[in-house]
Structures are given as structure tokens and as C-alpha cells.
PDB file of C-alpha atoms and ligand atoms in Angstrom:
ATOM      1  CA  MET A   1     -52.882 -47.344  35.543  1.00  0.00           C
ATOM      2  CA  ASN A   2     -51.805 -47.900  32.002  1.00  0.00           C
ATOM      3  CA  ARG A   3     -53.880 -45.541  29.891  1.00  0.00           C
ATOM      4  CA  GLN A   4     -52.864 -45.000  26.321  1.00  0.00           C
ATOM      5  CA  HIS A   5     -53.253 -41.629  24.688  1.00  0.00           C
ATOM      6  CA  SER A   6     -53.975 -41.687  20.983  1.00  0.00           C
ATOM      7  CA  VAL A   7     -51.079 -40.080  19.138  1.00  0.00           C
ATOM      8  CA  SER A   8     -52.265 -37.735  16.398  1.00  0.00           C
ATOM      9  CA  MET A   9     -49.222 -35.605  15.586  1.00  0.00           C
ATOM     10  CA  GLU A  10     -45.576 -36.046  14.735  1.00  0.00           C
ATOM     11  CA  PRO A  11     -42.848 -34.040  16.509  1.00  0.00           C
ATOM     12  CA  PHE A  12     -41.410 -31.159  14.497  1.00  0.00           C
ATOM     13  CA  ASN A  13     -39.064 -28.171  14.722  1.00  0.00           C
ATOM     14  CA  ALA A  14     -39.577 -24.577  13.672  1.00  0.00           C
ATOM     15  CA  TYR A  15     -36.720 -22.081  13.314  1.00  0.00           C
ATOM     16  CA  ILE A  16     -36.698 -18.500  14.546  1.00  0.00           C
ATOM     17  CA  ASP A  17     -34.195 -16.085  13.048  1.00  0.00           C
ATOM     18  CA  LEU A  18     -32.859 -14.514  16.257  1.00  0.00           C
ATOM     19  CA  GLY A  19     -31.924 -11.343  14.368  1.00  0.00           C
ATOM     20  CA  THR A  20     -35.285 -10.604  12.783  1.00  0.00           C
ATOM     21  CA  GLY A  21     -37.709 -12.762  14.795  1.00  0.00           C
ATOM     22  CA  ARG A  22     -39.137 -14.281  11.623  1.00  0.00           C
ATOM     23  CA  ILE A  23     -39.904 -17.994  11.432  1.00  0.00           C
ATOM     24  CA  SER A  24     -38.592 -19.585   8.268  1.00  0.00           C
ATOM     25  CA  PRO A  25     -39.420 -21.628   6.432  1.00  0.00           C
ATOM     26  CA  ALA A  26     -42.978 -20.586   7.335  1.00  0.00           C
ATOM     27  CA  ALA A  27     -44.556 -22.973   9.851  1.00  0.00           C
ATOM     28  CA  GLY A  28     -48.057 -21.495   9.572  1.00  0.00           C
ATOM     29  CA  PRO A  29     -50.046 -18.478   8.482  1.00  0.00           C
ATOM     30  CA  LEU A  30     -48.491 -15.015   8.449  1.00  0.00           C
ATOM     31  CA  VAL A  31     -50.714 -12.210   9.746  1.00  0.00           C
ATOM     32  CA  ARG A  32     -49.946  -8.605   8.766  1.00  0.00           C
ATOM     33  CA  ARG A  33     -51.555  -5.629  10.450  1.00  0.00           C
ATOM     34  CA  ARG A  34     -51.479  -2.114   9.056  1.00  0.00           C
ATOM     35  CA  LEU A  35     -52.604   1.172  10.603  1.00  0.00           C
ATOM     36  CA  SER A  36     -55.871   0.880   8.644  1.00  0.00           C
ATOM     37  CA  ASP A  37     -56.636  -2.360  10.551  1.00  0.00           C
ATOM     38  CA  MET A  38     -56.429  -0.569  13.904  1.00  0.00           C
ATOM     39  CA  HIS A  39     -56.848   3.199  13.485  1.00  0.00           C
ATOM     40  CA  GLU A  40     -59.297   3.332  16.412  1.00  0.00           C
ATOM     41  CA  ALA A  41     -56.624   1.938  18.761  1.00  0.00           C
ATOM     42  CA  TYR A  42     -54.583   5.164  18.885  1.00  0.00           C
ATOM     43  CA  LEU A  43     -55.425   8.190  21.036  1.00  0.00           C
ATOM     44  CA  GLU A  44     -55.522  10.271  17.864  1.00  0.00           C
ATOM     45  CA  PRO A  45     -56.312   8.658  14.493  1.00  0.00           C
ATOM     46  CA  PRO A  46     -53.393   8.216  12.055  1.00  0.00           C
ATOM     47  CA  GLY A  47     -55.168  10.124   9.270  1.00  0.00           C
ATOM     48  CA  GLY A  48     -54.425   8.895   5.747  1.00  0.00           C
ATOM     49  CA  ARG A  49     -51.372   6.805   6.751  1.00  0.00           C
ATOM     50  CA  ASP A  50     -51.364   3.051   6.212  1.00  0.00           C
ATOM     51  CA  ASP A  51     -47.974   1.846   7.497  1.00  0.00           C
ATOM     52  CA  LEU A  52     -47.304  -1.838   8.090  1.00  0.00           C
ATOM     53  CA  VAL A  53     -47.213  -2.020  11.918  1.00  0.00           C
ATOM     54  CA  TYR A  54     -46.569  -5.696  12.694  1.00  0.00           C
ATOM     55  CA  GLU A  55     -46.385  -9.259  11.446  1.00  0.00           C
ATOM     56  CA  VAL A  56     -47.269 -12.430  13.346  1.00  0.00           C
ATOM     57  CA  HIS A  57     -45.477 -15.604  12.195  1.00  0.00           C
ATOM     58  CA  ASN A  58     -47.504 -18.540  13.479  1.00  0.00           C
ATOM     59  CA  ILE A  59     -46.508 -22.118  14.190  1.00  0.00           C
ATOM     60  CA  ASP A  60     -49.568 -23.997  13.007  1.00  0.00           C
ATOM     61  CA  VAL A  61     -51.039 -26.620  15.360  1.00  0.00           C
ATOM     62  CA  PRO A  62     -54.708 -27.359  16.102  1.00  0.00           C
ATOM     63  CA  ALA A  63     -56.218 -24.729  18.435  1.00  0.00           C
ATOM     64  CA  THR A  64     -57.239 -27.181  21.157  1.00  0.00           C
ATOM     65  CA  ALA A  65     -56.500 -27.402  24.885  1.00  0.00           C
ATOM     66  CA  ASP A  66     -54.130 -30.310  24.174  1.00  0.00           C
ATOM     67  CA  ASN A  67     -51.825 -28.052  22.166  1.00  0.00           C
ATOM     68  CA  ILE A  68     -49.671 -25.015  22.772  1.00  0.00           C
ATOM     69  CA  LEU A  69     -50.045 -22.320  20.135  1.00  0.00           C
ATOM     70  CA  SER A  70     -47.005 -20.178  19.485  1.00  0.00           C
ATOM     71  CA  SER A  71     -45.817 -17.419  17.209  1.00  0.00           C
ATOM     72  CA  THR A  72     -43.339 -14.636  16.860  1.00  0.00           C
ATOM     73  CA  THR A  73     -44.437 -11.031  16.496  1.00  0.00           C
ATOM     74  CA  VAL A  74     -42.302  -8.502  14.632  1.00  0.00           C
ATOM     75  CA  LEU A  75     -43.486  -5.014  15.599  1.00  0.00           C
ATOM     76  CA  TYR A  76     -41.947  -2.199  13.559  1.00  0.00           C
ATOM     77  CA  PRO A  77     -40.713   1.067  15.096  1.00  0.00           C
ATOM     78  CA  GLY A  78     -42.762   4.193  14.557  1.00  0.00           C
ATOM     79  CA  THR A  79     -45.281   6.541  16.107  1.00  0.00           C
ATOM     80  CA  VAL A  80     -48.773   7.853  15.443  1.00  0.00           C
ATOM     81  CA  HIS A  81     -48.501  11.456  16.624  1.00  0.00           C
ATOM     82  CA  ASP A  82     -46.500  10.762  19.829  1.00  0.00           C
ATOM     83  CA  GLU A  83     -47.898   7.273  20.496  1.00  0.00           C
ATOM     84  CA  TYR A  84     -45.594   4.340  19.747  1.00  0.00           C
ATOM     85  CA  PHE A  85     -46.552   1.614  17.254  1.00  0.00           C
ATOM     86  CA  MET A  86     -48.322  -1.206  19.100  1.00  0.00           C
ATOM     87  CA  THR A  87     -50.406  -4.333  18.611  1.00  0.00           C
ATOM     88  CA  LYS A  88     -54.216  -4.269  18.681  1.00  0.00           C
ATOM     89  CA  GLY A  89     -54.241  -6.008  22.056  1.00  0.00           C
ATOM     90  CA  HIS A  90     -56.786  -8.506  23.328  1.00  0.00           C
ATOM     91  CA  PHE A  91     -58.184 -10.540  26.160  1.00  0.00           C
ATOM     92  CA  HIS A  92     -58.254 -14.270  25.660  1.00  0.00           C
ATOM     93  CA  GLU A  93     -61.773 -15.453  24.906  1.00  0.00           C
ATOM     94  CA  VAL A  94     -61.279 -18.086  27.615  1.00  0.00           C
ATOM     95  CA  ARG A  95     -60.384 -15.460  30.216  1.00  0.00           C
ATOM     96  CA  GLY A  96     -58.365 -17.759  32.479  1.00  0.00           C
ATOM     97  CA  ARG A  97     -55.818 -18.683  29.810  1.00  0.00           C
ATOM     98  CA  ALA A  98     -52.308 -17.422  30.557  1.00  0.00           C
ATOM     99  CA  GLU A  99     -49.529 -16.633  28.078  1.00  0.00           C
ATOM    100  CA  ILE A 100     -45.755 -16.315  28.053  1.00  0.00           C
ATOM    101  CA  TYR A 101     -43.797 -13.831  25.921  1.00  0.00           C
ATOM    102  CA  THR A 102     -40.038 -13.839  25.611  1.00  0.00           C
ATOM    103  CA  GLY A 103     -38.053 -11.086  23.919  1.00  0.00           C
ATOM    104  CA  ILE A 104     -35.916 -11.899  20.869  1.00  0.00           C
ATOM    105  CA  SER A 105     -34.682  -8.531  19.588  1.00  0.00           C
ATOM    106  CA  GLY A 106     -35.378  -4.844  20.001  1.00  0.00           C
ATOM    107  CA  GLU A 107     -36.942  -3.151  22.994  1.00  0.00           C
ATOM    108  CA  GLY A 108     -40.474  -2.420  24.052  1.00  0.00           C
ATOM    109  CA  LEU A 109     -43.110  -2.576  26.728  1.00  0.00           C
ATOM    110  CA  LEU A 110     -45.938  -4.963  27.445  1.00  0.00           C
ATOM    111  CA  LEU A 111     -49.061  -3.164  28.624  1.00  0.00           C
ATOM    112  CA  MET A 112     -51.562  -5.340  30.492  1.00  0.00           C
ATOM    113  CA  ALA A 113     -54.969  -4.528  31.998  1.00  0.00           C
ATOM    114  CA  THR A 114     -57.815  -6.243  33.804  1.00  0.00           C
ATOM    115  CA  GLU A 115     -61.483  -5.703  33.002  1.00  0.00           C
ATOM    116  CA  ASP A 116     -61.884  -3.703  36.227  1.00  0.00           C
ATOM    117  CA  GLY A 117     -59.250  -1.172  35.161  1.00  0.00           C
ATOM    118  CA  ARG A 118     -56.018  -2.257  36.839  1.00  0.00           C
ATOM    119  CA  TYR A 119     -52.980  -2.071  34.599  1.00  0.00           C
ATOM    120  CA  ALA A 120     -49.348  -3.178  34.596  1.00  0.00           C
ATOM    121  CA  VAL A 121     -46.344  -2.467  32.366  1.00  0.00           C
ATOM    122  CA  GLU A 122     -43.283  -4.709  31.964  1.00  0.00           C
ATOM    123  CA  GLU A 123     -40.312  -4.460  29.630  1.00  0.00           C
ATOM    124  CA  ILE A 124     -39.879  -6.741  26.628  1.00  0.00           C
ATOM    125  CA  ARG A 125     -36.247  -7.258  25.654  1.00  0.00           C
ATOM    126  CA  PRO A 126     -33.981 -10.161  24.728  1.00  0.00           C
ATOM    127  CA  GLY A 127     -33.891 -12.533  27.698  1.00  0.00           C
ATOM    128  CA  ALA A 128     -36.968 -11.131  29.452  1.00  0.00           C
ATOM    129  CA  VAL A 129     -39.782 -13.626  30.016  1.00  0.00           C
ATOM    130  CA  ASN A 130     -43.146 -11.926  30.467  1.00  0.00           C
ATOM    131  CA  TYR A 131     -45.794 -13.918  32.304  1.00  0.00           C
ATOM    132  CA  VAL A 132     -49.319 -12.771  31.430  1.00  0.00           C
ATOM    133  CA  PRO A 133     -51.750 -14.376  33.893  1.00  0.00           C
ATOM    134  CA  GLY A 134     -55.346 -15.193  32.974  1.00  0.00           C
ATOM    135  CA  GLY A 135     -57.702 -12.211  32.969  1.00  0.00           C
ATOM    136  CA  TRP A 136     -55.109  -9.677  31.780  1.00  0.00           C
ATOM    137  CA  ALA A 137     -55.522  -8.099  28.342  1.00  0.00           C
ATOM    138  CA  HIS A 138     -52.159  -7.563  26.672  1.00  0.00           C
ATOM    139  CA  ARG A 139     -50.723  -5.194  24.064  1.00  0.00           C
ATOM    140  CA  SER A 140     -47.062  -4.858  23.082  1.00  0.00           C
ATOM    141  CA  VAL A 141     -45.489  -1.505  22.248  1.00  0.00           C
ATOM    142  CA  ASN A 142     -42.258  -0.812  20.347  1.00  0.00           C
ATOM    143  CA  THR A 143     -40.459   1.975  22.231  1.00  0.00           C
ATOM    144  CA  GLY A 144     -37.177   1.552  20.339  1.00  0.00           C
ATOM    145  CA  THR A 145     -35.760   2.423  16.936  1.00  0.00           C
ATOM    146  CA  GLU A 146     -35.390  -1.184  15.682  1.00  0.00           C
ATOM    147  CA  PRO A 147     -38.093  -3.818  15.091  1.00  0.00           C
ATOM    148  CA  LEU A 148     -39.256  -5.441  18.347  1.00  0.00           C
ATOM    149  CA  ALA A 149     -39.506  -9.225  18.073  1.00  0.00           C
ATOM    150  CA  PHE A 150     -40.821 -11.630  20.689  1.00  0.00           C
ATOM    151  CA  PHE A 151     -41.992 -15.223  20.941  1.00  0.00           C
ATOM    152  CA  ALA A 152     -45.417 -15.996  22.457  1.00  0.00           C
ATOM    153  CA  ALA A 153     -46.871 -19.314  23.652  1.00  0.00           C
ATOM    154  CA  TYR A 154     -50.307 -20.061  25.090  1.00  0.00           C
ATOM    155  CA  VAL A 155     -52.829 -22.853  25.582  1.00  0.00           C
ATOM    156  CA  GLY A 156     -54.417 -23.678  22.250  1.00  0.00           C
ATOM    157  CA  ASP A 157     -58.073 -23.106  23.131  1.00  0.00           C
ATOM    158  CA  ALA A 158     -57.504 -19.573  24.512  1.00  0.00           C
ATOM    159  CA  GLY A 159     -59.048 -17.691  21.564  1.00  0.00           C
ATOM    160  CA  HIS A 160     -58.743 -13.934  21.009  1.00  0.00           C
ATOM    161  CA  ASP A 161     -61.324 -11.388  22.138  1.00  0.00           C
ATOM    162  CA  TYR A 162     -60.437  -8.175  20.266  1.00  0.00           C
ATOM    163  CA  ALA A 163     -63.882  -6.598  20.562  1.00  0.00           C
ATOM    164  CA  THR A 164     -63.655  -5.721  24.269  1.00  0.00           C
ATOM    165  CA  ILE A 165     -60.457  -3.710  23.727  1.00  0.00           C
ATOM    166  CA  GLU A 166     -61.833  -2.118  20.536  1.00  0.00           C
ATOM    167  CA  GLN A 167     -64.846  -0.910  22.524  1.00  0.00           C
ATOM    168  CA  ARG A 168     -63.219   0.078  25.832  1.00  0.00           C
ATOM    169  CA  GLY A 169     -59.542   0.634  25.045  1.00  0.00           C
ATOM    170  CA  PHE A 170     -56.723   0.306  27.595  1.00  0.00           C
ATOM    171  CA  PRO A 171     -56.664   2.599  30.678  1.00  0.00           C
ATOM    172  CA  VAL A 172     -53.364   4.156  29.545  1.00  0.00           C
ATOM    173  CA  ALA A 173     -51.402   4.743  26.344  1.00  0.00           C
ATOM    174  CA  ILE A 174     -47.609   4.674  25.960  1.00  0.00           C
ATOM    175  CA  VAL A 175     -46.268   7.843  24.367  1.00  0.00           C
ATOM    176  CA  LYS A 176     -42.859   9.244  23.487  1.00  0.00           C
ATOM    177  CA  GLY A 177     -41.831  11.822  26.100  1.00  0.00           C
ATOM    178  CA  ALA A 178     -38.743  14.051  26.305  1.00  0.00           C
ATOM    179  CA  GLN A 179     -36.907  11.466  28.470  1.00  0.00           C
ATOM    180  CA  GLY A 180     -38.362   8.337  26.838  1.00  0.00           C
ATOM    181  CA  PRO A 181     -41.626   6.401  27.141  1.00  0.00           C
ATOM    182  CA  GLU A 182     -44.377   7.869  29.335  1.00  0.00           C
ATOM    183  CA  LEU A 183     -47.827   6.680  30.320  1.00  0.00           C
ATOM    184  CA  ARG A 184     -50.769   8.881  29.407  1.00  0.00           C
ATOM    185  CA  LYS A 185     -54.331   8.362  30.655  1.00  0.00           C
ATOM    186  CA  ASN A 186     -56.675   7.282  27.891  1.00  0.00           C
ATOM    187  CA  PRO A 187     -59.585   9.752  28.046  1.00  0.00           C
ATOM    188  CA  ARG A 188     -61.810   7.370  26.057  1.00  0.00           C
ATOM    189  CA  TYR A 189     -61.234   4.394  28.387  1.00  0.00           C
ATOM    190  CA  GLN A 190     -64.399   2.736  29.670  1.00  0.00           C
ATOM    191  CA  ALA A 191     -63.988   0.474  32.700  1.00  0.00           C
TER     192      ALA A 191
HETATM  193  C1  PAN B   1     -49.704 -12.699  20.532  1.00  0.00           C
HETATM  194  C2  PAN B   1     -50.431 -11.640  19.701  1.00  0.00           C
HETATM  195  C3  PAN B   1     -49.565 -10.899  18.688  1.00  0.00           C
HETATM  196  C4  PAN B   1     -50.347  -9.817  17.908  1.00  0.00           C
HETATM  197  O1  PAN B   1     -49.264 -13.744  19.730  1.00  0.00           O
HETATM  198  O2  PAN B   1     -51.532 -12.246  19.056  1.00  0.00           O
HETATM  199  O3  PAN B   1     -48.499 -10.272  19.350  1.00  0.00           O
HETATM  200  O4  PAN B   1     -51.134  -9.016  18.747  1.00  0.00           O
HETATM  201  P1  PAN B   1     -52.715  -8.951  18.549  1.00  0.00           P
HETATM  202  O5  PAN B   1     -53.211 -10.375  18.522  1.00  0.00           O
HETATM  203  O6  PAN B   1     -53.220  -8.212  19.732  1.00  0.00           O
HETATM  204  O7  PAN B   1     -52.984  -8.285  17.233  1.00  0.00           O
HETATM  205  C5  PAN B   1     -50.689 -13.151  21.595  1.00  0.00           C
HETATM  206  O8  PAN B   1     -50.844 -12.497  22.591  1.00  0.00           O
HETATM  207  N1  PAN B   1     -51.410 -14.247  21.353  1.00  0.00           N
HETATM  208  O9  PAN B   1     -52.329 -14.684  22.237  1.00  0.00           O
HETATM  209 ZN1   ZN B   2     -52.628 -13.334  23.795  1.00  0.00          ZN
END
């Protein structure tokens, strides 16, 4: 069969600074999240603090199933009480949509959870490729002392469901222990 697909885009490059994780020149919108955008995410609220927690540098393509959306996230080091700085975390609105992360710089953990309360933790570091299957909510956590940067790519129609995590939380939190990162049960978690 000789079906022709209508061509609607031109090929292009984007450039990631492998030191900082930033994409420059900007290839799409930059999202910045501060503690005030996510104070309910931490086990204990951050009080009057309003630190910049992370930036998402997007590569702008239409959010359709024909495209692959991608971005880098730069997650700054820090803690709220003893809980490491982290992203809001989300399910994909289209639950079956998978995602790939790959570490660029710094060190951290990727916390994942299903709606029925299973969870998994994998490291994010340069060279690690994290495969997040459909149905797993995901949140990244900076457990190091430098910014954590990673690249993410996913099917364009996935969408982001933040509300489910805002309401139920993740089953565990990642906190700074005497020997390094530890998991702590989230007492407010609702399966
Ligand atoms: C990532 C995340 C990014 C920021 O690109 O969107 O790390 O985290 P939140 O979206 O949870 O604030 C991704 O998983 N996209 O689907
Ligand atoms: Zn995602």
C-alpha cells in the first residue's frame, strides 16, 4: 500500500546544556514551581518559605498522539523540614501513557505509585534511563547537594492529572536520614 501521510512539521534540533540541564535557546515555555505552588505536597508545610524548587524547560510541539512531548527538569537541592525538594508529581490523564526519564546531572530518586497503593523507587543519575509504565504516578526527588537535571519524553496526548496526587498524596515520602535517603510512610495517604 502506498499511503501518504500529510507532513505538517519541519525537523528541528533543540540543545540541552549537559552541565545545567537547561535547554537554550528556549524551545518552548519555561515552567517554574515554587514552594507556594505545592505546599500541600510535603508531610509538613514549609511555613512562610517560598523557594524556587524546579524549572521545566519544554520543547514545544503539538500535544497530540502523533507527537512526542519532551522537556528537561532542573530540580534544585533543598529540604522542607527533613523532606527533600521534589516535583508535584502526577498521573497521566490518559492513564496508559508511559514515559521515559534519563538523568543528565545530579542525583535523585524517582518515586512511582499506582492508584491501588503499590509504589516503586528508582535512582535518577547521569546515564540511568527510567521507564515509567502506564498507570504509575511519578514524582522526582533531589537527594543530592547539586541541582538534579533529567530529560523526559512521553506521548503527546498523555495530559497531566495533578488533582489525584494533590488529594491522595503518595504512599511514602523520601526524607533525609542519618545514612542518606529513607522512605517514610505518608500518614495522610488515601488509597
Ligand atoms: C515531567 C514533569 C516534570 C515536572 O516532565 O512534568 O518533571 O513535574 P510535575 O509535572 O509533576 O510538576 C513529566 O513527568 N511529564 O509528563
Ligand atoms: Zn509525566
